[in-house]
mmCIF file of C-alpha atoms in Angstrom:
data_model
loop_
_atom_site.group_PDB
_atom_site.id
_atom_site.type_symbol
_atom_site.label_atom_id
_atom_site.label_comp_id
_atom_site.label_asym_id
_atom_site.label_seq_id
_atom_site.Cartn_x
_atom_site.Cartn_y
_atom_site.Cartn_z
ATOM 1 C CA MET A 1 14.125 19.252 1.461
ATOM 2 C CA GLY A 2 14.650 22.319 3.633
ATOM 3 C CA LEU A 3 12.219 24.834 5.024
ATOM 4 C CA PHE A 4 13.295 27.451 2.516
ATOM 5 C CA GLU A 5 12.735 25.140 -0.416
ATOM 6 C CA SER A 6 9.344 23.955 0.760
ATOM 7 C CA LEU A 7 8.194 27.487 1.406
ATOM 8 C CA PHE A 8 9.143 28.804 -1.978
ATOM 9 C CA ARG A 9 8.235 25.894 -4.133
ATOM 10 C CA THR A 10 5.212 26.777 -6.215
ATOM 11 C CA SER A 11 2.720 24.184 -7.276
ATOM 12 C CA SER A 12 3.216 24.922 -10.976
ATOM 13 C CA SER A 13 6.958 24.319 -10.897
ATOM 14 C CA ASN A 14 6.756 20.789 -9.554
ATOM 15 C CA LYS A 15 4.449 19.294 -12.120
ATOM 16 C CA SER A 16 6.944 18.951 -14.913
ATOM 17 C CA ALA A 17 7.172 15.159 -14.564
ATOM 18 C CA ALA A 18 3.415 14.860 -15.050
ATOM 19 C CA LEU A 19 3.685 17.013 -18.148
ATOM 20 C CA ALA A 20 6.548 14.865 -19.432
ATOM 21 C CA LYS A 21 4.518 11.713 -18.899
ATOM 22 C CA GLU A 22 1.492 13.110 -20.683
ATOM 23 C CA ARG A 23 3.548 14.283 -23.675
ATOM 24 C CA LEU A 24 5.338 10.950 -23.858
ATOM 25 C CA GLN A 25 2.143 8.942 -23.745
ATOM 26 C CA ILE A 26 0.769 10.907 -26.677
ATOM 27 C CA ILE A 27 3.876 10.807 -28.848
ATOM 28 C CA VAL A 28 4.671 7.171 -28.085
ATOM 29 C CA ALA A 29 1.109 6.076 -28.901
ATOM 30 C CA HIS A 30 1.253 8.042 -32.131
ATOM 31 C CA GLU A 31 4.607 6.609 -33.163
ATOM 32 C CA ARG A 32 3.608 3.069 -32.281
ATOM 33 C CA GLY A 33 0.492 3.550 -34.364
ATOM 34 C CA SER A 34 2.374 4.633 -37.444
ATOM 35 C CA ARG A 35 4.986 1.965 -36.884
ATOM 36 C CA ARG A 36 2.839 -1.025 -36.123
ATOM 37 C CA GLY A 37 -0.664 -0.085 -37.167
ATOM 38 C CA SER A 38 -0.467 -0.722 -40.844
ATOM 39 C CA PRO A 39 2.086 -3.153 -42.221
ATOM 40 C CA ASP A 40 3.384 -2.716 -45.768
ATOM 41 C CA TYR A 41 1.451 -5.677 -47.127
ATOM 42 C CA LEU A 42 -2.004 -4.470 -46.130
ATOM 43 C CA PRO A 43 -2.869 -2.475 -49.288
ATOM 44 C CA ALA A 44 -1.793 -5.343 -51.563
ATOM 45 C CA LEU A 45 -3.650 -7.872 -49.421
ATOM 46 C CA LYS A 46 -6.769 -5.758 -49.629
ATOM 47 C CA LYS A 47 -6.532 -5.489 -53.420
ATOM 48 C CA GLU A 48 -6.049 -9.217 -53.959
ATOM 49 C CA LEU A 49 -8.823 -10.171 -51.562
ATOM 50 C CA LEU A 50 -11.124 -7.849 -53.442
ATOM 51 C CA GLU A 51 -10.232 -9.540 -56.730
ATOM 52 C CA VAL A 52 -11.039 -12.970 -55.307
ATOM 53 C CA VAL A 53 -14.363 -11.851 -53.872
ATOM 54 C CA ARG A 54 -15.277 -10.120 -57.143
ATOM 55 C CA LYS A 55 -15.071 -13.433 -58.964
ATOM 56 C CA TYR A 56 -18.248 -14.376 -57.136
ATOM 57 C CA VAL A 57 -19.926 -11.224 -55.912
ATOM 58 C CA PRO A 58 -19.795 -7.690 -57.285
ATOM 59 C CA VAL A 59 -18.363 -5.553 -54.533
ATOM 60 C CA ASP A 60 -16.444 -2.382 -54.850
ATOM 61 C CA GLN A 61 -13.375 -0.968 -53.149
ATOM 62 C CA SER A 62 -15.321 0.859 -50.450
ATOM 63 C CA GLN A 63 -17.127 -2.285 -49.306
ATOM 64 C CA ILE A 64 -14.066 -4.118 -48.078
ATOM 65 C CA LYS A 65 -12.341 -3.152 -44.859
ATOM 66 C CA VAL A 66 -9.103 -4.693 -43.637
ATOM 67 C CA HIS A 67 -7.893 -3.933 -40.150
ATOM 68 C CA LEU A 68 -4.946 -5.275 -38.193
ATOM 69 C CA ASP A 69 -5.008 -5.191 -34.408
ATOM 70 C CA ARG A 70 -2.478 -6.189 -31.837
ATOM 71 C CA GLU A 71 -3.477 -7.436 -28.438
ATOM 72 C CA GLY A 72 -0.852 -8.813 -26.112
ATOM 73 C CA GLY A 73 0.984 -11.468 -28.089
ATOM 74 C CA TYR A 74 -1.724 -11.833 -30.756
ATOM 75 C CA GLU A 75 -2.318 -10.128 -34.037
ATOM 76 C CA ILE A 76 -5.876 -10.025 -35.226
ATOM 77 C CA LEU A 77 -6.565 -9.520 -38.905
ATOM 78 C CA GLU A 78 -10.089 -8.294 -39.280
ATOM 79 C CA LEU A 79 -11.709 -8.515 -42.684
ATOM 80 C CA ASN A 80 -15.072 -6.966 -43.282
ATOM 81 C CA ILE A 81 -16.843 -7.288 -46.642
ATOM 82 C CA THR A 82 -20.246 -5.813 -47.148
ATOM 83 C CA LEU A 83 -22.121 -7.925 -49.666
ATOM 84 C CA PRO A 84 -24.619 -6.167 -51.934
ATOM 85 C CA ASP A 85 -28.385 -6.869 -51.781
ATOM 86 C CA GLU A 86 -29.749 -10.074 -53.284
ATOM 87 C CA GLU A 87 -31.136 -8.531 -56.512
ATOM 88 C CA GLN A 88 -27.839 -6.841 -57.336
ATOM 89 C CA ARG A 89 -25.900 -10.103 -57.373
ATOM 90 C CA TYR A 90 -24.794 -11.926 -60.467
ATOM 91 C CA GLY A 91 -27.459 -14.434 -61.463
ATOM 92 C CA ARG A 92 -25.652 -17.748 -61.336
ATOM 93 C CA ASP A 93 -28.592 -20.119 -61.555
ATOM 94 C CA MET B 1 23.979 -22.788 -25.593
ATOM 95 C CA ALA B 2 25.249 -19.288 -25.001
ATOM 96 C CA THR B 3 22.910 -16.356 -24.551
ATOM 97 C CA VAL B 4 23.490 -13.171 -26.551
ATOM 98 C CA ILE B 5 22.427 -9.987 -24.759
ATOM 99 C CA VAL B 6 22.380 -6.565 -26.371
ATOM 100 C CA VAL B 7 22.698 -3.430 -24.263
ATOM 101 C CA THR B 8 20.899 -0.765 -26.253
ATOM 102 C CA SER B 9 19.014 2.527 -25.893
ATOM 103 C CA GLY B 10 18.739 4.548 -29.061
ATOM 104 C CA LYS B 11 19.835 7.706 -27.301
ATOM 105 C CA GLY B 12 23.472 8.361 -26.525
ATOM 106 C CA GLY B 13 24.941 9.106 -23.126
ATOM 107 C CA VAL B 14 22.366 7.208 -21.096
ATOM 108 C CA GLY B 15 24.787 4.606 -19.736
ATOM 109 C CA LYS B 16 24.991 1.763 -22.270
ATOM 110 C CA THR B 17 28.727 1.259 -21.980
ATOM 111 C CA THR B 18 28.661 1.681 -18.197
ATOM 112 C CA THR B 19 25.895 -0.916 -18.059
ATOM 113 C CA SER B 20 27.630 -3.289 -20.496
ATOM 114 C CA ALA B 21 30.859 -3.146 -18.492
ATOM 115 C CA SER B 22 29.176 -3.702 -15.143
ATOM 116 C CA PHE B 23 26.717 -6.313 -16.390
ATOM 117 C CA ALA B 24 29.435 -8.391 -18.058
ATOM 118 C CA THR B 25 31.701 -8.035 -15.034
ATOM 119 C CA GLY B 26 28.862 -9.101 -12.728
ATOM 120 C CA LEU B 27 28.110 -12.210 -14.785
ATOM 121 C CA ALA B 28 31.789 -13.161 -14.783
ATOM 122 C CA GLN B 29 32.109 -12.501 -11.032
ATOM 123 C CA ARG B 30 29.299 -14.986 -10.526
ATOM 124 C CA GLY B 31 31.254 -17.640 -12.376
ATOM 125 C CA PHE B 32 29.884 -17.408 -15.911
ATOM 126 C CA ARG B 33 32.260 -17.252 -18.838
ATOM 127 C CA THR B 34 31.388 -13.895 -20.367
ATOM 128 C CA ALA B 35 32.555 -11.939 -23.400
ATOM 129 C CA VAL B 36 31.630 -8.313 -23.952
ATOM 130 C CA ILE B 37 31.845 -6.825 -27.453
ATOM 131 C CA ASP B 38 32.079 -3.144 -28.321
ATOM 132 C CA PHE B 39 29.929 -2.539 -31.413
ATOM 133 C CA ASP B 40 30.712 1.166 -31.490
ATOM 134 C CA VAL B 41 33.085 0.907 -34.431
ATOM 135 C CA GLY B 42 34.907 4.186 -34.951
ATOM 136 C CA LEU B 43 34.282 5.461 -31.421
ATOM 137 C CA ARG B 44 35.418 2.706 -29.136
ATOM 138 C CA ASN B 45 35.081 3.369 -25.439
ATOM 139 C CA LEU B 46 34.327 0.095 -23.718
ATOM 140 C CA ASP B 47 38.071 -0.551 -23.428
ATOM 141 C CA LEU B 48 38.477 2.687 -21.436
ATOM 142 C CA ILE B 49 35.570 1.956 -19.119
ATOM 143 C CA MET B 50 36.938 -1.552 -18.546
ATOM 144 C CA GLY B 51 40.462 -0.203 -18.027
ATOM 145 C CA CYS B 52 42.128 -2.265 -20.752
ATOM 146 C CA GLU B 53 42.728 0.432 -23.382
ATOM 147 C CA ARG B 54 46.482 -0.098 -23.422
ATOM 148 C CA ARG B 55 46.144 -3.782 -24.138
ATOM 149 C CA VAL B 56 44.201 -3.487 -27.395
ATOM 150 C CA VAL B 57 46.127 -5.036 -30.266
ATOM 151 C CA TYR B 58 43.487 -6.455 -32.595
ATOM 152 C CA ASP B 59 39.809 -5.596 -32.706
ATOM 153 C CA PHE B 60 36.366 -6.813 -33.758
ATOM 154 C CA VAL B 61 36.776 -5.685 -37.384
ATOM 155 C CA ASN B 62 40.161 -7.379 -37.657
ATOM 156 C CA VAL B 63 38.477 -10.633 -36.653
ATOM 157 C CA ILE B 64 35.599 -10.114 -39.095
ATOM 158 C CA ASN B 65 38.075 -9.473 -41.905
ATOM 159 C CA GLY B 66 40.210 -12.469 -40.974
ATOM 160 C CA GLU B 67 43.223 -10.290 -40.126
ATOM 161 C CA ALA B 68 43.383 -11.781 -36.648
ATOM 162 C CA ASN B 69 41.754 -14.708 -34.959
ATOM 163 C CA LEU B 70 39.391 -14.341 -32.068
ATOM 164 C CA ASN B 71 41.908 -15.438 -29.445
ATOM 165 C CA GLN B 72 44.338 -12.769 -30.585
ATOM 166 C CA ALA B 73 41.723 -10.048 -30.300
ATOM 167 C CA LEU B 74 40.011 -11.030 -27.048
ATOM 168 C CA ILE B 75 41.442 -9.244 -24.019
ATOM 169 C CA ARG B 76 41.337 -11.207 -20.814
ATOM 170 C CA ASP B 77 40.303 -9.046 -17.864
ATOM 171 C CA LYS B 78 43.041 -8.835 -15.266
ATOM 172 C CA ARG B 79 40.766 -8.440 -12.259
ATOM 173 C CA VAL B 80 37.893 -10.778 -12.932
ATOM 174 C CA GLU B 81 38.229 -14.353 -14.062
ATOM 175 C CA ASN B 82 36.011 -15.580 -16.924
ATOM 176 C CA LEU B 83 35.744 -12.076 -18.413
ATOM 177 C CA TYR B 84 36.923 -11.181 -21.910
ATOM 178 C CA ILE B 85 36.622 -7.979 -23.928
ATOM 179 C CA LEU B 86 36.447 -7.676 -27.706
ATOM 180 C CA PRO B 87 37.221 -4.035 -28.502
ATOM 181 C CA ALA B 88 35.826 -2.048 -31.414
ATOM 182 C CA SER B 89 37.974 -0.758 -34.215
ATOM 183 C CA GLN B 90 38.804 2.937 -34.135
ATOM 184 C CA THR B 91 39.888 3.317 -37.711
ATOM 185 C CA ARG B 92 37.043 1.735 -39.629
ATOM 186 C CA ASP B 93 33.482 2.814 -40.023
ATOM 187 C CA LYS B 94 30.375 0.899 -39.122
ATOM 188 C CA GLU B 95 29.975 -0.441 -42.663
ATOM 189 C CA ALA B 96 32.730 -2.884 -41.747
ATOM 190 C CA LEU B 97 30.161 -4.736 -39.641
ATOM 191 C CA THR B 98 28.556 -7.183 -42.044
ATOM 192 C CA LYS B 99 25.770 -9.453 -40.946
ATOM 193 C CA GLU B 100 27.766 -12.508 -42.017
ATOM 194 C CA GLY B 101 30.905 -11.276 -40.274
ATOM 195 C CA VAL B 102 29.130 -10.507 -37.006
ATOM 196 C CA GLU B 103 27.346 -13.851 -37.115
ATOM 197 C CA LYS B 104 30.617 -15.698 -37.648
ATOM 198 C CA VAL B 105 32.261 -14.014 -34.647
ATOM 199 C CA LEU B 106 29.201 -14.528 -32.420
ATOM 200 C CA ASN B 107 28.955 -18.187 -33.361
ATOM 201 C CA GLU B 108 32.596 -18.683 -32.487
ATOM 202 C CA LEU B 109 32.157 -16.887 -29.151
ATOM 203 C CA LYS B 110 29.085 -18.963 -28.370
ATOM 204 C CA GLN B 111 31.246 -22.091 -28.505
ATOM 205 C CA SER B 112 33.300 -21.075 -25.497
ATOM 206 C CA PHE B 113 31.231 -18.520 -23.586
ATOM 207 C CA GLU B 114 27.991 -18.702 -21.644
ATOM 208 C CA TYR B 115 27.070 -15.061 -22.092
ATOM 209 C CA VAL B 116 27.944 -12.695 -24.916
ATOM 210 C CA VAL B 117 27.147 -9.057 -24.125
ATOM 211 C CA CYS B 118 26.881 -6.671 -27.100
ATOM 212 C CA ASP B 119 27.467 -3.018 -26.250
ATOM 213 C CA SER B 120 25.474 -1.122 -28.870
ATOM 214 C CA PRO B 121 26.395 2.302 -30.219
ATOM 215 C CA ALA B 122 23.802 5.070 -29.986
ATOM 216 C CA GLY B 123 21.421 5.676 -32.849
ATOM 217 C CA ILE B 124 19.587 3.275 -35.100
ATOM 218 C CA GLU B 125 22.210 2.969 -37.814
ATOM 219 C CA ARG B 126 24.137 -0.072 -38.897
ATOM 220 C CA GLY B 127 26.227 -0.524 -35.742
ATOM 221 C CA ALA B 128 23.165 -0.469 -33.513
ATOM 222 C CA LEU B 129 21.194 -2.737 -35.835
ATOM 223 C CA MET B 130 24.037 -5.263 -35.963
ATOM 224 C CA ALA B 131 24.412 -5.196 -32.168
ATOM 225 C CA LEU B 132 20.772 -6.135 -31.655
ATOM 226 C CA TYR B 133 20.193 -8.368 -34.686
ATOM 227 C CA PHE B 134 21.430 -11.623 -33.130
ATOM 228 C CA ALA B 135 20.246 -10.908 -29.574
ATOM 229 C CA ASP B 136 18.297 -13.348 -27.430
ATOM 230 C CA GLU B 137 17.704 -10.766 -24.730
ATOM 231 C CA ALA B 138 17.973 -6.989 -24.549
ATOM 232 C CA LEU B 139 18.798 -4.570 -21.764
ATOM 233 C CA VAL B 140 17.150 -1.311 -22.767
ATOM 234 C CA VAL B 141 18.950 1.452 -20.901
ATOM 235 C CA THR B 142 16.715 4.452 -20.291
ATOM 236 C CA ASN B 143 17.051 7.695 -18.366
ATOM 237 C CA PRO B 144 13.965 9.202 -16.747
ATOM 238 C CA GLU B 145 13.831 11.911 -19.365
ATOM 239 C CA VAL B 146 11.537 12.435 -22.371
ATOM 240 C CA SER B 147 13.943 11.973 -25.264
ATOM 241 C CA SER B 148 15.493 8.858 -23.762
ATOM 242 C CA VAL B 149 12.114 7.223 -23.113
ATOM 243 C CA ARG B 150 10.920 7.984 -26.625
ATOM 244 C CA ASP B 151 14.110 6.584 -28.163
ATOM 245 C CA SER B 152 13.828 3.463 -26.016
ATOM 246 C CA ASP B 153 10.346 2.925 -27.362
ATOM 247 C CA ARG B 154 11.676 3.146 -30.910
ATOM 248 C CA ILE B 155 14.375 0.623 -30.093
ATOM 249 C CA LEU B 156 11.719 -1.718 -28.686
ATOM 250 C CA GLY B 157 9.909 -1.409 -32.012
ATOM 251 C CA ILE B 158 13.101 -2.289 -33.874
ATOM 252 C CA LEU B 159 13.770 -5.278 -31.595
ATOM 253 C CA ALA B 160 10.259 -6.505 -32.334
ATOM 254 C CA SER B 161 10.526 -6.111 -36.091
ATOM 255 C CA ARG B 162 14.118 -6.191 -37.269
ATOM 256 C CA SER B 163 15.963 -8.638 -35.030
ATOM 257 C CA ARG B 164 16.757 -12.086 -36.331
ATOM 258 C CA ARG B 165 14.223 -13.555 -33.947
ATOM 259 C CA ALA B 166 11.555 -11.301 -35.429
ATOM 260 C CA GLU B 167 12.585 -12.051 -39.007
ATOM 261 C CA GLN B 168 12.619 -15.786 -38.472
ATOM 262 C CA GLY B 169 9.437 -15.885 -36.428
ATOM 263 C CA ASP B 170 11.239 -17.240 -33.353
ATOM 264 C CA PRO B 171 10.136 -16.286 -29.828
ATOM 265 C CA PRO B 172 10.773 -12.549 -29.448
ATOM 266 C CA VAL B 173 13.855 -10.975 -27.919
ATOM 267 C CA LYS B 174 13.342 -10.881 -24.155
ATOM 268 C CA GLU B 175 13.285 -7.251 -23.083
ATOM 269 C CA HIS B 176 14.503 -5.796 -19.788
ATOM 270 C CA LEU B 177 14.345 -2.195 -18.671
ATOM 271 C CA VAL B 178 17.368 -0.650 -16.987
ATOM 272 C CA LEU B 179 16.458 2.758 -15.628
ATOM 273 C CA SER B 180 19.671 4.639 -14.988
ATOM 274 C CA ARG B 181 20.632 8.035 -13.573
ATOM 275 C CA TYR B 182 17.572 7.923 -11.355
ATOM 276 C CA ALA B 183 17.200 10.541 -8.635
ATOM 277 C CA PRO B 184 14.430 9.442 -6.221
ATOM 278 C CA GLU B 185 14.191 12.805 -4.503
ATOM 279 C CA ARG B 186 13.579 14.564 -7.806
ATOM 280 C CA ALA B 187 10.949 12.004 -8.777
ATOM 281 C CA ASP B 188 9.292 12.510 -5.383
ATOM 282 C CA ARG B 189 9.293 16.237 -5.956
ATOM 283 C CA GLY B 190 7.562 15.685 -9.290
ATOM 284 C CA ASP B 191 10.258 17.098 -11.522
ATOM 285 C CA MET B 192 11.554 13.763 -12.822
ATOM 286 C CA LEU B 193 9.629 10.873 -14.367
ATOM 287 C CA SER B 194 9.210 8.189 -11.724
ATOM 288 C CA VAL B 195 10.001 4.490 -12.094
ATOM 289 C CA GLU B 196 6.254 3.829 -12.394
ATOM 290 C CA ASP B 197 5.835 6.511 -15.088
ATOM 291 C CA VAL B 198 8.550 5.006 -17.276
ATOM 292 C CA LEU B 199 7.261 1.462 -16.724
ATOM 293 C CA GLU B 200 3.764 2.536 -17.668
ATOM 294 C CA ILE B 201 4.929 4.136 -20.902
ATOM 295 C CA LEU B 202 7.373 1.463 -22.057
ATOM 296 C CA GLY B 203 5.514 -1.551 -20.704
ATOM 297 C CA ILE B 204 8.488 -3.899 -20.317
ATOM 298 C CA PRO B 205 9.690 -5.605 -17.125
ATOM 299 C CA LEU B 206 12.070 -3.665 -14.894
ATOM 300 C CA LEU B 207 15.431 -5.341 -14.375
ATOM 301 C CA GLY B 208 17.089 -2.624 -12.318
ATOM 302 C CA VAL B 209 17.184 1.011 -11.313
ATOM 303 C CA ILE B 210 20.622 2.591 -11.131
ATOM 304 C CA PRO B 211 20.662 5.735 -9.011
ATOM 305 C CA GLU B 212 22.451 8.845 -10.195
ATOM 306 C CA SER B 213 25.797 8.574 -8.465
ATOM 307 C CA GLN B 214 29.160 10.286 -8.429
ATOM 308 C CA THR B 215 30.773 6.885 -8.198
ATOM 309 C CA VAL B 216 29.901 6.168 -11.849
ATOM 310 C CA LEU B 217 32.144 8.999 -13.043
ATOM 311 C CA GLN B 218 34.851 8.192 -10.514
ATOM 312 C CA SER B 219 34.986 4.568 -11.560
ATOM 313 C CA SER B 220 35.046 5.446 -15.246
ATOM 314 C CA ASN B 221 37.925 7.837 -14.482
ATOM 315 C CA ALA B 222 39.760 4.888 -13.012
ATOM 316 C CA GLY B 223 38.728 2.345 -15.643
ATOM 317 C CA VAL B 224 36.975 0.128 -13.115
ATOM 318 C CA PRO B 225 33.424 -1.089 -13.843
ATOM 319 C CA VAL B 226 31.213 0.522 -11.214
ATOM 320 C CA ILE B 227 29.828 -2.863 -10.126
ATOM 321 C CA MET B 228 33.226 -3.492 -8.537
ATOM 322 C CA GLU B 229 32.587 -0.549 -6.196
ATOM 323 C CA ASP B 230 30.103 -2.627 -4.277
ATOM 324 C CA GLY B 231 30.078 -0.193 -1.371
ATOM 325 C CA SER B 232 28.494 2.410 -3.634
ATOM 326 C CA GLU B 233 24.801 2.630 -4.399
ATOM 327 C CA ALA B 234 25.297 2.374 -8.160
ATOM 328 C CA GLY B 235 27.607 -0.601 -7.743
ATOM 329 C CA ALA B 236 25.181 -2.379 -5.436
ATOM 330 C CA ALA B 237 22.312 -1.622 -7.824
ATOM 331 C CA TYR B 238 24.226 -3.231 -10.689
ATOM 332 C CA GLY B 239 24.955 -6.216 -8.460
ATOM 333 C CA ASP B 240 21.239 -6.626 -7.774
ATOM 334 C CA LEU B 241 20.487 -6.216 -11.469
ATOM 335 C CA VAL B 242 22.813 -9.088 -12.390
ATOM 336 C CA ASP B 243 21.344 -11.305 -9.673
ATOM 337 C CA ARG B 244 17.836 -10.550 -10.929
ATOM 338 C CA PHE B 245 18.891 -11.338 -14.481
ATOM 339 C CA LEU B 246 20.112 -14.708 -13.231
ATOM 340 C CA GLY B 247 16.744 -15.400 -11.662
ATOM 341 C CA LYS B 248 16.879 -14.079 -8.105
ATOM 342 C CA THR B 249 13.929 -12.123 -6.760
ATOM 343 C CA LEU B 250 15.238 -9.015 -5.070
ATOM 344 C CA PRO B 251 13.442 -5.829 -4.063
ATOM 345 C CA HIS B 252 14.475 -2.700 -5.937
ATOM 346 C CA ARG B 253 16.699 -0.542 -3.793
ATOM 347 C CA PHE B 254 17.561 3.146 -4.085
ATOM 348 C CA ILE B 255 14.235 4.081 -5.633
ATOM 349 C CA THR B 256 12.758 5.873 -2.660
ATOM 350 C CA THR B 257 13.994 8.970 -0.938
ATOM 351 C CA GLN B 258 16.516 8.184 1.737
ATOM 352 C CA LYS B 259 15.802 8.714 5.390
ATOM 353 C CA LYS B 260 16.175 12.356 6.214
ATOM 354 C CA GLY B 261 18.862 13.546 8.564
ATOM 355 C CA PHE B 262 17.995 15.172 11.876
ATOM 356 C CA LEU B 263 18.226 18.746 10.608
ATOM 357 C CA LYS B 264 16.269 18.053 7.463
ATOM 358 C CA ARG B 265 13.554 16.326 9.454
ATOM 359 C CA LEU B 266 13.373 19.263 11.836
ATOM 360 C CA PHE B 267 12.951 21.766 9.030
ATOM 361 C CA SER B 268 10.619 19.855 6.780
ATOM 362 C CA GLY B 269 8.389 19.052 9.732
ATOM 363 C CA SER B 270 7.915 15.367 9.037
#
């Protein structure tokens, strides 16, 4: 790079790669999220799990949370069911 | 068993065909029986880059449709032993590529070749999906530019979800990044994404960096894969890339700014 170029280069004009990287990181993370975050079968899985659990314990839709995570080569299916208090349960005995 | 490698990118004009031609030529030069297939049905160009456009008689679609057998359609390269080209059809559209048809041709090629290189068309339509469906490994060609990097990421998503390996639950397609049209001085100046930037975003191993070079256009003008211009930077970079693919550990060349000449050093004060 010549003297002329180094003299007249402004600091704002040479940051475009950093801007590109930042924009890419955001859009790529967003697109990966929508692509991989929630597979098609999750809603159906959630509904069926809820039906099974309801056979034994009264829980409603909002008390079951299904979450799929990807870490390295693993997929982690996280299932979280909040059971109601003791007195609200079906009396089985 | 033969290895099927797709050269893909999503975006057009990033150097898929240039890479396919040089990669296949490099494998053949190193003694491996290699076939390279043009999946860009309707817009064939691999034949031109390989310099065999006047020898095309039958094409990929003819073989799929049983109008010619594979040996009639394969063009033997005149310069490099062990190298064969299966050109795309110019008159059909990409719907002619059926999964069964492509599988049949690939299986037949796998009998007599060690490497089958699939040159994918741009986009994520049928031609591109068929080119990557049967792949064991993928060369993802990317330019250091926002739209190319984003499209490469989409292609990586498709490789991970819609390839045969993904559908059958086999080990995933092995991914390799080929960063082409790289200009180290522009990356140093901060107006081009650097090798590290692209690696950080895409997160796949780097197979090679091909520097922006006038030789690429000159060799495509002449119909000679640029890897055969081994005196050129781009040619040497492709040579390294092939060696790395075959297991050699080589440092990446042409990714830092070259030594400055006397005058430039004088004026930049370093």
